[in-house]
CSV table of C-alpha atoms and ligand atoms in Angstrom, one decimal:
chain,number,residue,atom,x,y,z
K,1,MET,CA,-51.0,-109.0,-46.7
K,2,SER,CA,-49.3,-107.1,-44.0
K,3,LEU,CA,-45.9,-105.6,-44.8
K,4,ARG,CA,-43.2,-107.1,-42.7
K,5,THR,CA,-41.6,-104.0,-41.1
K,6,ALA,CA,-38.5,-103.6,-38.9
K,7,VAL,CA,-38.3,-100.5,-36.8
K,8,LEU,CA,-34.8,-99.0,-36.0
K,9,LEU,CA,-34.7,-96.7,-33.0
K,10,SER,CA,-32.3,-95.2,-30.5
K,11,GLY,CA,-34.5,-93.4,-28.0
K,12,THR,CA,-37.9,-92.9,-26.6
K,13,GLY,CA,-39.8,-94.6,-29.4
K,14,SER,CA,-42.8,-92.3,-29.4
K,15,ASN,CA,-43.0,-92.7,-33.2
K,16,PHE,CA,-42.7,-96.4,-32.9
K,17,GLN,CA,-45.6,-96.4,-30.3
K,18,ALA,CA,-47.7,-94.4,-32.8
K,19,ILE,CA,-47.0,-96.9,-35.5
K,20,LEU,CA,-47.9,-99.8,-33.2
K,21,GLY,CA,-51.1,-98.0,-32.1
K,22,GLN,CA,-52.2,-97.5,-35.7
K,23,ALA,CA,-51.3,-101.1,-36.6
K,24,ALA,CA,-53.2,-102.4,-33.6
K,25,CYS,CA,-56.4,-100.6,-34.5
K,26,GLY,CA,-56.3,-101.8,-38.1
K,27,ASN,CA,-55.5,-98.4,-39.7
K,28,LEU,CA,-52.0,-99.5,-40.7
K,29,GLU,CA,-51.5,-102.8,-42.4
K,30,ILE,CA,-48.0,-103.6,-41.4
K,31,GLU,CA,-46.6,-106.3,-39.1
K,32,VAL,CA,-43.8,-105.0,-37.0
K,33,VAL,CA,-41.5,-107.9,-37.0
K,34,ALA,CA,-38.7,-106.4,-34.8
K,35,ALA,CA,-37.3,-103.4,-33.1
K,36,LEU,CA,-33.6,-103.0,-33.3
K,37,SER,CA,-31.4,-100.5,-31.6
K,38,ASP,CA,-27.8,-99.4,-31.0
K,39,ARG,CA,-28.7,-98.5,-27.4
K,40,PRO,CA,-29.7,-101.2,-24.9
K,41,GLY,CA,-31.4,-98.6,-22.7
K,42,ALA,CA,-33.6,-97.2,-25.5
K,43,GLN,CA,-37.2,-96.9,-24.2
K,44,GLY,CA,-38.5,-97.9,-27.5
K,45,LEU,CA,-37.2,-101.5,-26.9
K,46,GLN,CA,-39.3,-101.8,-23.8
K,47,ARG,CA,-42.3,-100.6,-25.8
K,48,ALA,CA,-41.6,-103.5,-28.2
K,49,ARG,CA,-41.2,-106.1,-25.5
K,50,ASP,CA,-44.5,-104.8,-23.9
K,51,ALA,CA,-46.2,-105.4,-27.3
K,52,GLY,CA,-44.7,-108.9,-27.6
K,53,ILE,CA,-42.4,-107.8,-30.5
K,54,PRO,CA,-38.8,-109.1,-30.8
K,55,ALA,CA,-36.5,-106.4,-29.6
K,56,ALA,CA,-32.7,-106.4,-29.8
K,57,ALA,CA,-29.9,-104.0,-28.9
K,58,LEU,CA,-26.6,-104.3,-30.6
K,59,PRO,CA,-24.3,-101.7,-28.9
K,60,PRO,CA,-21.3,-100.8,-31.1
K,61,SER,CA,-19.0,-100.9,-28.0
K,62,GLU,CA,-19.4,-104.7,-28.0
K,63,TYR,CA,-17.8,-105.1,-31.4
K,64,GLN,CA,-14.2,-104.7,-32.5
K,65,ASP,CA,-14.9,-102.0,-35.0
K,66,ARG,CA,-17.7,-100.2,-36.8
K,67,ARG,CA,-17.5,-102.6,-39.7
K,68,SER,CA,-18.0,-105.7,-37.6
K,69,TRP,CA,-20.8,-104.0,-35.7
K,70,TRP,CA,-22.7,-103.1,-38.9
K,71,GLU,CA,-22.2,-106.6,-40.2
K,72,ALA,CA,-23.8,-108.0,-37.0
K,73,PHE,CA,-26.5,-105.4,-37.1
K,74,ALA,CA,-27.4,-106.1,-40.8
K,75,GLY,CA,-27.3,-109.9,-40.1
K,76,ARG,CA,-29.7,-109.6,-37.2
K,77,LEU,CA,-32.0,-107.4,-39.3
K,78,ARG,CA,-31.9,-109.9,-42.1
K,79,SER,CA,-32.9,-112.7,-39.7
K,80,PHE,CA,-36.3,-111.0,-39.4
K,81,SER,CA,-36.8,-110.9,-43.2
K,82,PRO,CA,-38.2,-107.4,-43.2
K,83,GLN,CA,-39.7,-106.0,-46.4
K,84,VAL,CA,-39.5,-102.5,-45.1
K,85,LEU,CA,-37.3,-100.6,-42.6
K,86,ALA,CA,-38.8,-97.7,-40.7
K,87,LEU,CA,-36.2,-95.6,-39.0
K,88,ALA,CA,-37.8,-93.9,-36.0
K,89,GLY,CA,-35.3,-91.8,-34.1
K,90,PHE,CA,-32.4,-94.1,-35.1
K,91,MET,CA,-29.4,-91.8,-34.5
K,92,ARG,CA,-26.8,-93.7,-36.6
K,93,ILE,CA,-25.8,-93.2,-40.2
K,94,LEU,CA,-26.6,-96.3,-42.1
K,95,PRO,CA,-23.6,-97.7,-44.1
K,96,ALA,CA,-23.8,-97.6,-47.8
K,97,SER,CA,-24.2,-101.4,-48.0
K,98,LEU,CA,-27.4,-101.3,-45.9
K,99,CYS,CA,-28.8,-98.3,-47.7
K,100,ASP,CA,-28.3,-100.2,-51.0
K,101,GLU,CA,-29.8,-103.4,-49.7
K,102,TYR,CA,-33.0,-101.7,-48.6
K,103,ARG,CA,-33.0,-99.1,-51.4
K,104,GLY,CA,-36.6,-98.0,-52.0
K,105,ARG,CA,-37.7,-100.0,-48.9
K,106,ALA,CA,-36.4,-97.9,-46.0
K,107,LEU,CA,-38.0,-94.8,-44.7
K,108,ASN,CA,-36.8,-92.2,-42.1
K,109,ILE,CA,-38.5,-89.4,-40.3
K,110,HIS,CA,-36.6,-86.3,-39.6
K,111,PRO,CA,-37.6,-83.3,-37.5
K,112,SER,CA,-37.3,-80.5,-40.1
K,113,LEU,CA,-38.6,-79.4,-43.4
K,114,LEU,CA,-35.9,-81.0,-45.5
K,115,PRO,CA,-33.8,-80.0,-47.3
K,116,GLY,CA,-33.7,-77.4,-44.6
K,117,TYR,CA,-32.0,-78.3,-41.3
K,118,PRO,CA,-30.6,-81.8,-41.8
K,119,GLY,CA,-28.6,-83.1,-38.8
K,120,LEU,CA,-29.1,-82.5,-35.1
K,121,ASN,CA,-30.8,-79.9,-32.8
K,122,THR,CA,-33.2,-78.7,-35.5
K,123,TYR,CA,-35.6,-77.1,-32.9
K,124,ARG,CA,-32.9,-74.9,-31.5
K,125,ARG,CA,-31.4,-74.0,-34.9
K,126,VAL,CA,-34.9,-73.1,-36.3
K,127,LEU,CA,-35.7,-70.9,-33.3
K,128,GLU,CA,-32.3,-69.2,-33.4
K,129,ALA,CA,-32.7,-68.5,-37.2
K,130,GLY,CA,-36.2,-67.0,-36.5
K,131,GLU,CA,-37.8,-69.3,-39.1
K,132,ALA,CA,-41.5,-68.9,-39.6
K,133,TRP,CA,-42.1,-72.6,-40.3
K,134,HIS,CA,-40.9,-75.9,-38.9
K,135,GLY,CA,-42.0,-79.5,-39.2
K,136,ALA,CA,-41.0,-83.0,-40.1
K,137,THR,CA,-40.2,-84.9,-43.2
K,138,VAL,CA,-40.6,-88.6,-44.2
K,139,HIS,CA,-38.1,-89.6,-46.8
K,140,PHE,CA,-36.5,-92.6,-48.4
K,141,VAL,CA,-33.2,-93.6,-46.9
K,142,THR,CA,-30.3,-93.4,-49.3
K,143,ARG,CA,-26.5,-93.0,-48.9
K,144,ASP,CA,-27.0,-89.3,-48.6
K,145,LEU,CA,-27.7,-88.4,-44.9
K,146,ASP,CA,-31.1,-86.8,-44.5
K,147,SER,CA,-31.3,-86.2,-48.2
K,148,GLY,CA,-33.0,-89.2,-49.7
K,149,PRO,CA,-36.1,-88.7,-51.9
K,150,LEU,CA,-38.7,-86.6,-50.0
K,151,VAL,CA,-42.1,-88.2,-49.5
K,152,ALA,CA,-44.2,-86.1,-47.2
K,153,GLN,CA,-44.0,-83.3,-44.7
K,154,ALA,CA,-45.9,-82.0,-41.7
K,155,ARG,CA,-45.7,-78.2,-41.6
K,156,LEU,CA,-46.4,-75.9,-38.7
K,157,ARG,CA,-46.0,-72.2,-38.1
K,158,VAL,CA,-43.6,-71.2,-35.4
K,159,THR,CA,-45.2,-68.9,-32.9
K,160,ALA,CA,-43.7,-66.2,-30.7
K,161,ARG,CA,-44.6,-68.4,-27.7
K,162,ASP,CA,-42.7,-71.4,-28.9
K,163,ASP,CA,-39.5,-72.6,-27.2
K,164,GLU,CA,-37.6,-75.8,-28.0
K,165,ALA,CA,-39.8,-78.0,-25.8
K,166,SER,CA,-43.1,-76.7,-27.2
K,167,LEU,CA,-41.9,-76.9,-30.8
K,168,LYS,CA,-40.7,-80.5,-30.3
K,169,ALA,CA,-44.0,-81.4,-28.8
K,170,ARG,CA,-45.9,-79.9,-31.7
K,171,VAL,CA,-43.7,-81.5,-34.3
K,172,GLN,CA,-43.7,-84.9,-32.7
K,173,ALA,CA,-47.5,-84.8,-32.4
K,174,CYS,CA,-47.6,-84.3,-36.2
K,175,GLU,CA,-45.0,-87.0,-36.8
K,176,HIS,CA,-47.1,-89.5,-35.0
K,177,VAL,CA,-49.9,-89.1,-37.6
K,178,LEU,CA,-47.6,-88.5,-40.6
K,179,TYR,CA,-45.4,-91.5,-40.3
K,180,PRO,CA,-48.1,-94.2,-40.0
K,181,ARG,CA,-49.9,-92.5,-42.9
K,182,VAL,CA,-46.9,-92.8,-45.2
K,183,LEU,CA,-46.2,-96.3,-44.1
K,184,GLN,CA,-49.8,-97.2,-45.1
K,185,TRP,CA,-49.0,-95.8,-48.6
K,186,MET,CA,-46.2,-98.3,-48.7
K,187,ALA,CA,-48.5,-101.1,-47.4
K,188,ASP,CA,-51.0,-100.2,-50.1
K,189,GLY,CA,-48.2,-100.4,-52.8
K,190,ARG,CA,-48.9,-96.7,-53.6
K,191,LEU,CA,-45.5,-95.5,-52.6
K,192,GLU,CA,-42.2,-96.5,-54.3
K,193,MET,CA,-38.9,-95.1,-55.3
K,194,VAL,CA,-38.4,-94.5,-59.0
K,195,GLY,CA,-34.8,-93.6,-59.8
K,196,SER,CA,-33.9,-90.8,-57.4
K,197,ARG,CA,-37.4,-89.7,-56.7
K,198,ALA,CA,-40.3,-90.9,-54.6
K,199,ALA,CA,-43.5,-91.8,-56.5
K,200,LEU,CA,-47.0,-91.9,-55.2
K,201,ASP,CA,-49.7,-93.7,-57.3
K,202,GLY,CA,-47.2,-94.0,-60.2
K,203,ARG,CA,-46.5,-90.3,-60.2
K,204,GLU,CA,-43.1,-89.0,-59.4
K,205,LEU,CA,-43.1,-86.4,-56.6
K,206,LEU,CA,-41.3,-83.3,-57.6
K,207,LYS,CA,-41.8,-82.0,-54.1
K,208,PRO,CA,-43.0,-83.7,-50.9
K,209,ILE,CA,-46.7,-83.9,-50.1
K,210,VAL,CA,-47.3,-81.3,-47.4
K,211,PHE,CA,-49.8,-81.6,-44.6
K,212,GLU,CA,-50.5,-78.6,-42.4
K,213,GLU,CA,-50.5,-79.2,-38.6
K,214,LYS,CA,-54.2,-78.6,-38.4
K,215,GLU,CA,-54.9,-81.2,-41.1
K,216,LEU,CA,-53.1,-83.8,-39.0
K,217,LEU,CA,-54.2,-83.1,-35.5
V,1,GAR,C1,-38.2,-87.9,-33.8
V,1,GAR,O1,-38.7,-86.6,-33.6
V,1,GAR,C2,-37.5,-88.0,-35.2
V,1,GAR,O2,-38.0,-87.1,-36.1
V,1,GAR,C3,-36.1,-87.7,-34.8
V,1,GAR,O3,-35.9,-88.3,-33.6
V,1,GAR,C4,-37.1,-88.3,-32.8
V,1,GAR,C5,-37.3,-89.6,-32.2
V,1,GAR,O4,-38.4,-89.6,-31.3
V,1,GAR,N1,-35.2,-88.3,-35.8
V,1,GAR,C6,-34.0,-87.7,-36.1
V,1,GAR,O5,-33.6,-86.7,-35.6
V,1,GAR,C7,-33.3,-88.4,-37.2
V,1,GAR,N2,-32.3,-87.6,-37.8
V,1,GAR,P1,-39.1,-90.9,-30.8
V,1,GAR,O6,-37.9,-91.8,-30.3
V,1,GAR,O7,-39.9,-90.5,-29.6
V,1,GAR,O8,-39.9,-91.5,-31.9
């Protein structure tokens, strides 16, 4: 049975598109039941509409305060009865109540090798620091921003030729393979959260499963 999955996004939605692509060709056994955004202009919403998937934008500016916005957002989300949430470039910090409601059922993808470089502008910061490695991480969403249990990472070596644009392109190409793969682990019932750790096939992950760029592309 396909896992009912809601995707939360704020921008381009290239990860969302990759998820849809893998689901469409039968490699990913999830049913994307909705795409929700805080930004009406998010390109990802148009991708959802093009695919015949319910898409909704709830801009915070249309609500009295953050609290009422999040209540509306959570209510809309619930109306689709998702089993799983996939945050794919959703640039808002989920409130504690929502983190708790979907504990062990919400995943996020972040463009860094967490716990290194949480937050924004990871490409610039990694280049400025002269790091040898960069990548992306899929992790469970908890109350701690970008610090929920780590599941899997895509890792690539930063080259002397890389600038922000090339690094982003390389990381995102990896993300597009990594995220559907991890979601399929969820669909297969192989991935869960046990206490404060991710577990794959019943075994707690002491560190994330790492895929090298060349293994993914
Ligand atoms: C992705 O690269 C994702 O890792 C990042 O936003 C991008 C969204 O791209 N997420 C974060 O920075 C979350 N902290 P997309 O809209 O094209 O999928």
